[in-house]
Amino acid sequence: MTGDSELRLGTLALSSRWLLAPLESVSDCAFRRLCWQQGAGLTFTEMIRARSLARKNKSTLELIDTYDADVPTGIQLLATSAGELADALGVLAEASKDAPHLRNVCAVDLNFGCPSPEIIRIGGGPALLKRRGKLKELFEALRRFQRSQALSIGAVGAKIRLGLNRAEQDQKVYLPIVELANEHLDYLTVHARHARQNSDEPATWAAITEARARATIPLIGNGGALDAASAQRMREETGCAGVLIARGAIRSPWIFRALSGRGSSEPSTDELEQARVAYLTAAAAHHTKPKFVTWHTEGFERMARRLRGAPARGDATCPPSTNG
Ligand SMILES: Cc1cc2nc3c(=O)[nH]c(=O)nc-3n(C[C@H](O)[C@H](O)[C@H](O)COP(=O)(O)O)c2cc1C
């Protein structure tokens, strides 16, 4: 604990230890605001490909929709080499001269968990978990950028899985990464599954406990904290400093309110309607891409049906083509 804050990552003093996960096709500016208002201490954009950012790809830059300076937001990057990462961060700093909202990025997170075959084929994401030399180069490049103060980045970190597959998990490839992160990063998030596991399979929280025991930086747990009770249980059982919440927040952003001890994890009908209107207003103001707006509009409808006690329809936590 540091001052009034619940959790400190680098120089970021967070108001809570419950974090909104990077979520492809879900995490837009207006949704992050809703989660933050309910008590999320830090939020993340969806994963952004460093290679596309380095090429100044317009739609990639548009994914960094950090218009809302109030909401602590980190970007998540997928990079396969230190050079690519440095180039991408250079483009970000340069672009921020004409696009001031990019200066609201307060953290940079590296993705080593995306199970997409396309990413693994190019040697990215979980394919790097065993390659300690490359990881070190990536971590160092990230720290170098932070120290350059080209942007004011309070915390740099990474999100890892337990391995590319079961064999790597059994070899505990994640443990040496903790040591590396201790040296170079401000926090490390452990998604307690290997990359061949889908989200319905149970997460191995014992691995979070093991990683936490070696961490001298805050260790954030992830995987299977689907409601307030399980998020609390993850923290108690593993001793992690914070919990990164994905599907639980898609189901109900009010999970953060419950975790902050400020009310129920289900909104009232009025609260839901106010949140829906606020979401649509902010999304319109920030030209949020239609795929996000469609997804959240359906999400608010799903929540309204649930509050009415109507039966659920369809999968409530996965928009099409996501990299979870
Ligand atoms: C719709 C969706 C999109 C996701 N997008 C990302 C992403 O962009 N980057 C990332 O690191 N993980 C992504 N994930 C994985 C989550 O961040 C998280 O690691 C995983 O869902 C396990 O957490 P949970 O049990 O709280 O859902 C995504 C997951 C879902 C369901």
mmCIF file of C-alpha atoms and ligand atoms in Angstrom:
data_model
loop_
_atom_site.group_PDB
_atom_site.id
_atom_site.type_symbol
_atom_site.label_atom_id
_atom_site.label_comp_id
_atom_site.label_asym_id
_atom_site.label_seq_id
_atom_site.Cartn_x
_atom_site.Cartn_y
_atom_site.Cartn_z
ATOM 1 C CA MET A 1 0.000 0.000 0.000
ATOM 2 C CA THR A 2 1.261 3.420 -0.936
ATOM 3 C CA GLY A 3 -0.353 6.602 0.330
ATOM 4 C CA ASP A 4 -4.080 6.559 -0.313
ATOM 5 C CA SER A 5 -3.793 4.246 -3.255
ATOM 6 C CA GLU A 6 -4.555 0.574 -3.163
ATOM 7 C CA LEU A 7 -1.786 -0.508 -5.468
ATOM 8 C CA ARG A 8 1.296 1.106 -6.969
ATOM 9 C CA LEU A 9 2.643 -0.039 -10.342
ATOM 10 C CA GLY A 10 5.809 1.886 -11.157
ATOM 11 C CA THR A 11 4.852 5.485 -10.479
ATOM 12 C CA LEU A 12 1.125 4.839 -10.986
ATOM 13 C CA ALA A 13 -0.871 4.999 -7.776
ATOM 14 C CA LEU A 14 -4.014 3.033 -8.566
ATOM 15 C CA SER A 15 -7.278 3.559 -6.743
ATOM 16 C CA SER A 16 -7.970 -0.174 -6.669
ATOM 17 C CA ARG A 17 -6.292 -3.504 -7.246
ATOM 18 C CA TRP A 18 -8.997 -4.686 -9.660
ATOM 19 C CA LEU A 19 -7.921 -4.126 -13.259
ATOM 20 C CA LEU A 20 -9.806 -4.297 -16.563
ATOM 21 C CA ALA A 21 -8.088 -6.715 -18.958
ATOM 22 C CA PRO A 22 -7.104 -5.952 -22.540
ATOM 23 C CA LEU A 23 -10.122 -7.063 -24.575
ATOM 24 C CA GLU A 24 -10.166 -7.193 -28.352
ATOM 25 C CA SER A 25 -13.340 -5.742 -29.904
ATOM 26 C CA VAL A 26 -14.593 -4.839 -26.412
ATOM 27 C CA SER A 27 -12.240 -2.345 -24.735
ATOM 28 C CA ASP A 28 -13.153 1.038 -26.143
ATOM 29 C CA CYS A 29 -12.882 4.400 -24.458
ATOM 30 C CA ALA A 30 -16.512 4.569 -23.303
ATOM 31 C CA PHE A 31 -16.531 1.004 -21.925
ATOM 32 C CA ARG A 32 -13.300 1.647 -20.033
ATOM 33 C CA ARG A 33 -14.871 4.749 -18.501
ATOM 34 C CA LEU A 34 -17.813 2.699 -17.251
ATOM 35 C CA CYS A 35 -15.480 0.119 -15.670
ATOM 36 C CA TRP A 36 -13.341 2.864 -14.113
ATOM 37 C CA GLN A 37 -16.402 4.650 -12.709
ATOM 38 C CA GLN A 38 -17.382 1.395 -11.030
ATOM 39 C CA GLY A 39 -13.931 0.986 -9.471
ATOM 40 C CA ALA A 40 -11.401 -0.453 -11.928
ATOM 41 C CA GLY A 41 -7.968 0.861 -10.893
ATOM 42 C CA LEU A 42 -6.400 0.530 -14.343
ATOM 43 C CA THR A 43 -7.741 -0.359 -17.778
ATOM 44 C CA PHE A 44 -6.169 -1.527 -21.022
ATOM 45 C CA THR A 45 -6.866 -1.144 -24.712
ATOM 46 C CA GLU A 46 -7.094 -4.279 -26.800
ATOM 47 C CA MET A 47 -3.887 -5.802 -28.136
ATOM 48 C CA ILE A 48 -2.247 -3.632 -30.786
ATOM 49 C CA ARG A 49 0.252 -5.021 -33.263
ATOM 50 C CA ALA A 50 3.571 -3.163 -32.922
ATOM 51 C CA ARG A 51 4.401 -3.956 -36.545
ATOM 52 C CA SER A 52 1.289 -2.130 -37.801
ATOM 53 C CA LEU A 53 1.864 0.751 -35.419
ATOM 54 C CA ALA A 54 5.457 1.069 -36.603
ATOM 55 C CA ARG A 55 4.071 1.388 -40.149
ATOM 56 C CA LYS A 56 1.764 4.189 -38.984
ATOM 57 C CA ASN A 57 -1.271 2.146 -39.975
ATOM 58 C CA LYS A 58 -4.253 4.463 -39.540
ATOM 59 C CA SER A 59 -6.744 1.953 -38.142
ATOM 60 C CA THR A 60 -4.098 0.680 -35.708
ATOM 61 C CA LEU A 61 -3.511 4.190 -34.391
ATOM 62 C CA GLU A 62 -7.282 4.595 -34.086
ATOM 63 C CA LEU A 63 -7.361 1.661 -31.656
ATOM 64 C CA ILE A 64 -5.483 3.883 -29.199
ATOM 65 C CA ASP A 65 -8.627 5.819 -28.298
ATOM 66 C CA THR A 66 -7.358 7.271 -25.013
ATOM 67 C CA TYR A 67 -9.514 10.413 -25.272
ATOM 68 C CA ASP A 68 -10.610 10.256 -21.674
ATOM 69 C CA ALA A 69 -7.795 11.687 -19.565
ATOM 70 C CA ASP A 70 -9.566 10.734 -16.313
ATOM 71 C CA VAL A 71 -9.446 7.014 -16.962
ATOM 72 C CA PRO A 72 -6.057 5.386 -16.311
ATOM 73 C CA THR A 73 -5.401 3.452 -19.498
ATOM 74 C CA GLY A 74 -2.509 1.351 -20.677
ATOM 75 C CA ILE A 75 -1.976 0.131 -24.207
ATOM 76 C CA GLN A 76 -1.138 -3.460 -24.910
ATOM 77 C CA LEU A 77 1.357 -4.191 -27.661
ATOM 78 C CA LEU A 78 2.246 -7.377 -29.456
ATOM 79 C CA ALA A 79 5.867 -7.196 -30.601
ATOM 80 C CA THR A 80 8.131 -9.897 -31.960
ATOM 81 C CA SER A 81 11.414 -8.012 -31.673
ATOM 82 C CA ALA A 82 12.942 -5.155 -29.719
ATOM 83 C CA GLY A 83 13.491 -3.170 -32.927
ATOM 84 C CA GLU A 84 9.852 -3.468 -33.924
ATOM 85 C CA LEU A 85 8.793 -2.430 -30.424
ATOM 86 C CA ALA A 86 11.121 0.594 -30.374
ATOM 87 C CA ASP A 87 9.849 1.675 -33.805
ATOM 88 C CA ALA A 88 6.219 1.352 -32.716
ATOM 89 C CA LEU A 89 6.804 3.351 -29.539
ATOM 90 C CA GLY A 90 8.677 5.971 -31.553
ATOM 91 C CA VAL A 91 5.675 6.329 -33.863
ATOM 92 C CA LEU A 92 3.390 6.646 -30.859
ATOM 93 C CA ALA A 93 5.497 9.450 -29.370
ATOM 94 C CA GLU A 94 5.739 11.228 -32.709
ATOM 95 C CA ALA A 95 1.997 10.902 -33.401
ATOM 96 C CA SER A 96 1.188 12.324 -29.951
ATOM 97 C CA LYS A 97 2.442 15.730 -31.117
ATOM 98 C CA ASP A 98 -0.610 16.071 -33.375
ATOM 99 C CA ALA A 99 -2.924 13.775 -31.409
ATOM 100 C CA PRO A 100 -2.777 14.872 -27.760
ATOM 101 C CA HIS A 101 -5.037 12.031 -26.592
ATOM 102 C CA LEU A 102 -2.106 9.665 -27.152
ATOM 103 C CA ARG A 103 -0.363 11.417 -24.268
ATOM 104 C CA ASN A 104 -3.012 9.946 -21.942
ATOM 105 C CA VAL A 105 -1.443 6.497 -22.296
ATOM 106 C CA CYS A 106 -0.124 5.821 -18.786
ATOM 107 C CA ALA A 107 1.155 2.244 -19.118
ATOM 108 C CA VAL A 108 2.513 -0.081 -21.777
ATOM 109 C CA ASP A 109 1.901 -3.816 -21.533
ATOM 110 C CA LEU A 110 3.469 -6.504 -23.723
ATOM 111 C CA ASN A 111 1.330 -9.433 -24.839
ATOM 112 C CA PHE A 112 2.820 -12.924 -24.493
ATOM 113 C CA GLY A 113 -0.494 -14.727 -24.316
ATOM 114 C CA CYS A 114 -2.393 -14.385 -27.580
ATOM 115 C CA PRO A 115 -3.041 -17.973 -28.760
ATOM 116 C CA SER A 116 -3.805 -17.064 -32.376
ATOM 117 C CA PRO A 117 -1.969 -19.503 -34.729
ATOM 118 C CA GLU A 118 -1.100 -16.568 -36.997
ATOM 119 C CA ILE A 119 0.729 -14.824 -34.121
ATOM 120 C CA ILE A 120 2.486 -17.999 -32.983
ATOM 121 C CA ARG A 121 3.587 -18.722 -36.562
ATOM 122 C CA ILE A 122 5.419 -15.380 -36.733
ATOM 123 C CA GLY A 123 7.106 -16.157 -33.420
ATOM 124 C CA GLY A 124 5.034 -13.750 -31.337
ATOM 125 C CA GLY A 125 2.960 -13.917 -28.151
ATOM 126 C CA PRO A 126 3.322 -17.204 -26.258
ATOM 127 C CA ALA A 127 5.923 -18.448 -28.783
ATOM 128 C CA LEU A 128 8.355 -16.114 -26.969
ATOM 129 C CA LEU A 129 7.839 -17.444 -23.448
ATOM 130 C CA LYS A 130 10.798 -19.820 -23.722
ATOM 131 C CA ARG A 131 13.058 -17.344 -25.502
ATOM 132 C CA ARG A 132 14.557 -15.515 -22.572
ATOM 133 C CA GLY A 133 17.145 -13.600 -24.608
ATOM 134 C CA LYS A 134 14.434 -12.088 -26.800
ATOM 135 C CA LEU A 135 12.220 -11.365 -23.810
ATOM 136 C CA LYS A 136 15.084 -9.524 -22.141
ATOM 137 C CA GLU A 137 15.637 -7.421 -25.265
ATOM 138 C CA LEU A 138 11.950 -6.584 -25.438
ATOM 139 C CA PHE A 139 11.770 -5.677 -21.747
ATOM 140 C CA GLU A 140 14.893 -3.510 -22.066
ATOM 141 C CA ALA A 141 13.530 -1.711 -25.136
ATOM 142 C CA LEU A 142 10.333 -0.976 -23.262
ATOM 143 C CA ARG A 143 12.205 0.392 -20.248
ATOM 144 C CA ARG A 144 14.455 2.469 -22.501
ATOM 145 C CA PHE A 145 11.426 4.094 -24.082
ATOM 146 C CA GLN A 146 9.925 4.802 -20.664
ATOM 147 C CA ARG A 147 13.167 6.380 -19.479
ATOM 148 C CA SER A 148 13.391 8.536 -22.605
ATOM 149 C CA GLN A 149 10.299 10.353 -21.311
ATOM 150 C CA ALA A 150 9.077 10.810 -24.881
ATOM 151 C CA LEU A 151 5.720 10.030 -23.268
ATOM 152 C CA SER A 152 4.870 9.959 -19.602
ATOM 153 C CA ILE A 153 4.568 6.215 -19.025
ATOM 154 C CA GLY A 154 4.053 5.408 -15.336
ATOM 155 C CA ALA A 155 4.307 1.639 -15.596
ATOM 156 C CA VAL A 156 5.650 -0.948 -18.014
ATOM 157 C CA GLY A 157 4.719 -4.588 -17.761
ATOM 158 C CA ALA A 158 3.816 -7.809 -19.516
ATOM 159 C CA LYS A 159 1.018 -10.362 -19.602
ATOM 160 C CA ILE A 160 2.162 -13.945 -19.915
ATOM 161 C CA ARG A 161 0.629 -17.387 -20.047
ATOM 162 C CA LEU A 162 2.106 -20.427 -18.319
ATOM 163 C CA GLY A 163 3.624 -21.670 -21.551
ATOM 164 C CA LEU A 164 2.902 -22.268 -25.200
ATOM 165 C CA ASN A 165 1.557 -25.707 -24.347
ATOM 166 C CA ARG A 166 1.230 -28.215 -21.548
ATOM 167 C CA ALA A 167 4.861 -29.337 -21.831
ATOM 168 C CA GLU A 168 6.113 -25.763 -21.357
ATOM 169 C CA GLN A 169 3.788 -25.295 -18.409
ATOM 170 C CA ASP A 170 5.161 -28.505 -16.866
ATOM 171 C CA GLN A 171 8.690 -27.149 -17.424
ATOM 172 C CA LYS A 172 7.531 -24.006 -15.601
ATOM 173 C CA VAL A 173 8.860 -21.657 -18.277
ATOM 174 C CA TYR A 174 6.941 -18.862 -16.542
ATOM 175 C CA LEU A 175 9.165 -18.831 -13.451
ATOM 176 C CA PRO A 176 12.374 -17.473 -15.045
ATOM 177 C CA ILE A 177 10.219 -14.775 -16.665
ATOM 178 C CA VAL A 178 9.311 -13.568 -13.195
ATOM 179 C CA GLU A 179 13.022 -13.094 -12.428
ATOM 180 C CA LEU A 180 13.484 -11.198 -15.701
ATOM 181 C CA ALA A 181 10.448 -9.045 -15.013
ATOM 182 C CA ASN A 182 11.771 -8.247 -11.515
ATOM 183 C CA GLU A 183 14.811 -6.692 -13.180
ATOM 184 C CA HIS A 184 13.149 -4.769 -15.991
ATOM 185 C CA LEU A 185 9.423 -4.228 -15.460
ATOM 186 C CA ASP A 186 7.055 -2.566 -13.018
ATOM 187 C CA TYR A 187 4.537 -5.430 -12.860
ATOM 188 C CA LEU A 188 3.832 -8.823 -14.367
ATOM 189 C CA THR A 189 0.438 -10.350 -15.121
ATOM 190 C CA VAL A 190 0.131 -14.126 -15.131
ATOM 191 C CA HIS A 191 -2.826 -15.616 -17.029
ATOM 192 C CA ALA A 192 -2.824 -19.005 -15.355
ATOM 193 C CA ARG A 193 -3.353 -21.151 -18.438
ATOM 194 C CA HIS A 194 -1.093 -22.325 -21.249
ATOM 195 C CA ALA A 195 -1.821 -21.097 -24.762
ATOM 196 C CA ARG A 196 -3.472 -24.303 -25.920
ATOM 197 C CA GLN A 197 -6.091 -24.062 -23.192
ATOM 198 C CA ASN A 198 -9.325 -22.305 -23.843
ATOM 199 C CA SER A 199 -10.987 -20.096 -21.288
ATOM 200 C CA ASP A 200 -13.491 -22.741 -20.206
ATOM 201 C CA GLU A 201 -10.736 -24.937 -18.821
ATOM 202 C CA PRO A 202 -9.831 -24.313 -15.188
ATOM 203 C CA ALA A 203 -6.974 -21.889 -14.577
ATOM 204 C CA THR A 204 -4.028 -23.127 -12.467
ATOM 205 C CA TRP A 205 -4.018 -20.569 -9.690
ATOM 206 C CA ALA A 206 -1.203 -22.450 -7.917
ATOM 207 C CA ALA A 207 1.088 -21.131 -10.664
ATOM 208 C CA ILE A 208 0.130 -17.574 -9.713
ATOM 209 C CA THR A 209 1.063 -18.377 -6.111
ATOM 210 C CA GLU A 210 4.403 -19.785 -7.261
ATOM 211 C CA ALA A 211 5.124 -16.775 -9.472
ATOM 212 C CA ARG A 212 4.093 -14.367 -6.728
ATOM 213 C CA ALA A 213 6.527 -15.996 -4.317
ATOM 214 C CA ARG A 214 9.385 -15.078 -6.689
ATOM 215 C CA ALA A 215 8.154 -11.625 -7.614
ATOM 216 C CA THR A 216 9.655 -8.479 -6.161
ATOM 217 C CA ILE A 217 7.335 -6.383 -8.348
ATOM 218 C CA PRO A 218 3.520 -6.499 -8.109
ATOM 219 C CA LEU A 219 2.236 -9.772 -9.538
ATOM 220 C CA ILE A 220 -1.215 -9.521 -11.086
ATOM 221 C CA GLY A 221 -3.306 -12.695 -11.334
ATOM 222 C CA ASN A 222 -5.613 -13.478 -14.242
ATOM 223 C CA GLY A 223 -7.844 -16.315 -15.343
ATOM 224 C CA GLY A 224 -11.135 -17.487 -13.951
ATOM 225 C CA ALA A 225 -11.951 -14.484 -11.759
ATOM 226 C CA LEU A 226 -15.420 -14.399 -13.269
ATOM 227 C CA ASP A 227 -17.336 -12.759 -10.456
ATOM 228 C CA ALA A 228 -16.532 -10.707 -7.372
ATOM 229 C CA ALA A 229 -16.338 -13.760 -5.104
ATOM 230 C CA SER A 230 -13.866 -15.614 -7.336
ATOM 231 C CA ALA A 231 -11.755 -12.469 -7.839
ATOM 232 C CA GLN A 232 -11.510 -12.060 -4.056
ATOM 233 C CA ARG A 233 -10.724 -15.752 -3.731
ATOM 234 C CA MET A 234 -7.931 -15.520 -6.305
ATOM 235 C CA ARG A 235 -6.351 -12.725 -4.326
ATOM 236 C CA GLU A 236 -6.673 -14.526 -1.006
ATOM 237 C CA GLU A 237 -5.502 -17.911 -2.290
ATOM 238 C CA THR A 238 -2.557 -16.685 -4.380
ATOM 239 C CA GLY A 239 -1.514 -13.511 -2.563
ATOM 240 C CA CYS A 240 -1.410 -11.656 -5.885
ATOM 241 C CA ALA A 241 -1.197 -7.872 -5.665
ATOM 242 C CA GLY A 242 -4.073 -7.322 -8.055
ATOM 243 C CA VAL A 243 -6.516 -9.176 -10.268
ATOM 244 C CA LEU A 244 -7.001 -8.590 -13.982
ATOM 245 C CA ILE A 245 -10.622 -9.201 -14.921
ATOM 246 C CA ALA A 246 -11.833 -9.969 -18.441
ATOM 247 C CA ARG A 247 -15.048 -11.949 -18.912
ATOM 248 C CA GLY A 248 -16.386 -10.946 -15.497
ATOM 249 C CA ALA A 249 -16.301 -7.299 -16.622
ATOM 250 C CA ILE A 250 -17.928 -8.092 -19.949
ATOM 251 C CA ARG A 251 -20.707 -9.849 -18.079
ATOM 252 C CA SER A 252 -21.123 -6.895 -15.729
ATOM 253 C CA PRO A 253 -18.852 -3.841 -15.385
ATOM 254 C CA TRP A 254 -20.439 -3.453 -11.942
ATOM 255 C CA ILE A 255 -18.171 -6.311 -10.784
ATOM 256 C CA PHE A 256 -15.693 -3.505 -9.996
ATOM 257 C CA ARG A 257 -18.239 -1.801 -7.745
ATOM 258 C CA ALA A 258 -18.802 -5.003 -5.801
ATOM 259 C CA LEU A 259 -15.055 -5.566 -5.451
ATOM 260 C CA SER A 260 -14.599 -1.995 -4.231
ATOM 261 C CA GLY A 261 -17.226 -2.650 -1.555
ATOM 262 C CA ARG A 262 -19.534 0.015 -2.954
ATOM 263 C CA GLY A 263 -22.561 -2.049 -3.936
ATOM 264 C CA SER A 264 -23.898 -4.933 -5.926
ATOM 265 C CA SER A 265 -22.254 -6.434 -8.988
ATOM 266 C CA GLU A 266 -25.577 -6.090 -10.774
ATOM 267 C CA PRO A 267 -26.850 -2.605 -11.650
ATOM 268 C CA SER A 268 -30.401 -1.488 -11.021
ATOM 269 C CA THR A 269 -32.551 -0.979 -14.119
ATOM 270 C CA ASP A 270 -32.043 2.795 -13.820
ATOM 271 C CA GLU A 271 -28.272 2.480 -13.428
ATOM 272 C CA LEU A 272 -28.120 0.218 -16.453
ATOM 273 C CA GLU A 273 -30.114 2.665 -18.573
ATOM 274 C CA GLN A 274 -27.956 5.619 -17.452
ATOM 275 C CA ALA A 275 -24.812 3.634 -18.272
ATOM 276 C CA ARG A 276 -26.185 2.703 -21.704
ATOM 277 C CA VAL A 277 -26.941 6.332 -22.553
ATOM 278 C CA ALA A 278 -23.561 7.509 -21.208
ATOM 279 C CA TYR A 279 -21.813 4.800 -23.229
ATOM 280 C CA LEU A 280 -23.556 5.769 -26.471
ATOM 281 C CA THR A 281 -22.916 9.477 -25.884
ATOM 282 C CA ALA A 282 -19.192 8.958 -25.250
ATOM 283 C CA ALA A 283 -18.885 6.507 -28.147
ATOM 284 C CA ALA A 284 -20.470 9.044 -30.497
ATOM 285 C CA ALA A 285 -18.205 11.826 -29.218
ATOM 286 C CA HIS A 286 -15.098 9.727 -29.803
ATOM 287 C CA HIS A 287 -16.144 8.168 -33.125
ATOM 288 C CA THR A 288 -15.915 4.688 -31.649
ATOM 289 C CA LYS A 289 -15.897 1.993 -34.320
ATOM 290 C CA PRO A 290 -19.326 0.428 -35.010
ATOM 291 C CA LYS A 291 -18.170 -3.084 -34.044
ATOM 292 C CA PHE A 292 -17.616 -1.918 -30.443
ATOM 293 C CA VAL A 293 -20.897 -0.032 -30.304
ATOM 294 C CA THR A 294 -22.837 -3.010 -31.676
ATOM 295 C CA TRP A 295 -21.223 -5.355 -29.190
ATOM 296 C CA HIS A 296 -21.931 -3.128 -26.179
ATOM 297 C CA THR A 297 -25.453 -2.300 -27.306
ATOM 298 C CA GLU A 298 -26.139 -6.040 -27.332
ATOM 299 C CA GLY A 299 -24.329 -6.320 -24.004
ATOM 300 C CA PHE A 300 -26.607 -3.749 -22.359
ATOM 301 C CA GLU A 301 -29.601 -5.632 -23.777
ATOM 302 C CA ARG A 302 -28.239 -8.907 -22.393
ATOM 303 C CA MET A 303 -27.828 -7.312 -18.975
ATOM 304 C CA ALA A 304 -31.351 -5.859 -19.121
ATOM 305 C CA ARG A 305 -32.752 -9.309 -19.958
ATOM 306 C CA ARG A 306 -30.827 -10.786 -17.054
ATOM 307 C CA LEU A 307 -32.201 -8.154 -14.663
ATOM 308 C CA ARG A 308 -35.701 -9.047 -15.861
ATOM 309 C CA GLY A 309 -34.908 -12.702 -15.188
ATOM 310 C CA ALA A 310 -35.282 -13.639 -18.873
ATOM 311 C CA PRO A 311 -33.245 -16.628 -20.143
ATOM 312 C CA ALA A 312 -29.788 -15.862 -21.593
ATOM 313 C CA ARG A 313 -29.233 -16.084 -25.357
ATOM 314 C CA GLY A 314 -25.881 -16.755 -27.020
ATOM 315 C CA ASP A 315 -22.364 -16.423 -25.642
ATOM 316 C CA ALA A 316 -22.214 -13.334 -23.466
ATOM 317 C CA THR A 317 -18.456 -12.936 -23.255
ATOM 318 C CA CYS A 318 -16.941 -13.404 -26.694
ATOM 319 C CA PRO A 319 -17.493 -11.159 -29.678
ATOM 320 C CA PRO A 320 -16.583 -12.809 -32.988
ATOM 321 C CA SER A 321 -12.864 -13.089 -33.865
ATOM 322 C CA THR A 322 -11.309 -12.276 -30.539
ATOM 323 C CA ASN A 323 -7.885 -13.339 -29.399
ATOM 324 C CA GLY A 324 -8.732 -14.270 -25.805
HETATM 325 C C1 LIG B 1 -13.414 -11.004 -25.893
HETATM 326 C C2 LIG B 1 -12.009 -11.193 -25.398
HETATM 327 C C3 LIG B 1 -10.972 -10.455 -25.945
HETATM 328 C C4 LIG B 1 -9.657 -10.600 -25.462
HETATM 329 N N1 LIG B 1 -8.663 -9.815 -25.959
HETATM 330 C C5 LIG B 1 -7.419 -9.867 -25.400
HETATM 331 C C6 LIG B 1 -6.386 -8.967 -25.796
HETATM 332 O O1 LIG B 1 -6.559 -8.112 -26.676
HETATM 333 N N2 LIG B 1 -5.179 -9.084 -25.172
HETATM 334 C C7 LIG B 1 -4.945 -10.012 -24.173
HETATM 335 O O2 LIG B 1 -3.851 -10.058 -23.608
HETATM 336 N N3 LIG B 1 -5.912 -10.858 -23.798
HETATM 337 C C8 LIG B 1 -7.131 -10.795 -24.361
HETATM 338 N N4 LIG B 1 -8.118 -11.624 -23.909
HETATM 339 C C9 LIG B 1 -7.814 -12.534 -22.780
HETATM 340 C C10 LIG B 1 -8.203 -11.874 -21.454
HETATM 341 O O3 LIG B 1 -7.519 -10.658 -21.250
HETATM 342 C C11 LIG B 1 -7.946 -12.813 -20.261
HETATM 343 O O4 LIG B 1 -6.577 -13.119 -20.198
HETATM 344 C C12 LIG B 1 -8.737 -14.115 -20.349
HETATM 345 O O5 LIG B 1 -10.063 -13.899 -20.779
HETATM 346 C C13 LIG B 1 -8.785 -14.786 -18.961
HETATM 347 O O6 LIG B 1 -9.376 -13.920 -18.010
HETATM 348 P P1 LIG B 1 -10.880 -14.132 -17.450
HETATM 349 O O7 LIG B 1 -10.928 -15.529 -16.926
HETATM 350 O O8 LIG B 1 -11.050 -13.054 -16.417
HETATM 351 O O9 LIG B 1 -11.802 -13.989 -18.635
HETATM 352 C C14 LIG B 1 -9.411 -11.523 -24.418
HETATM 353 C C15 LIG B 1 -10.460 -12.261 -23.880
HETATM 354 C C16 LIG B 1 -11.762 -12.116 -24.358
HETATM 355 C C17 LIG B 1 -12.868 -12.916 -23.727
#
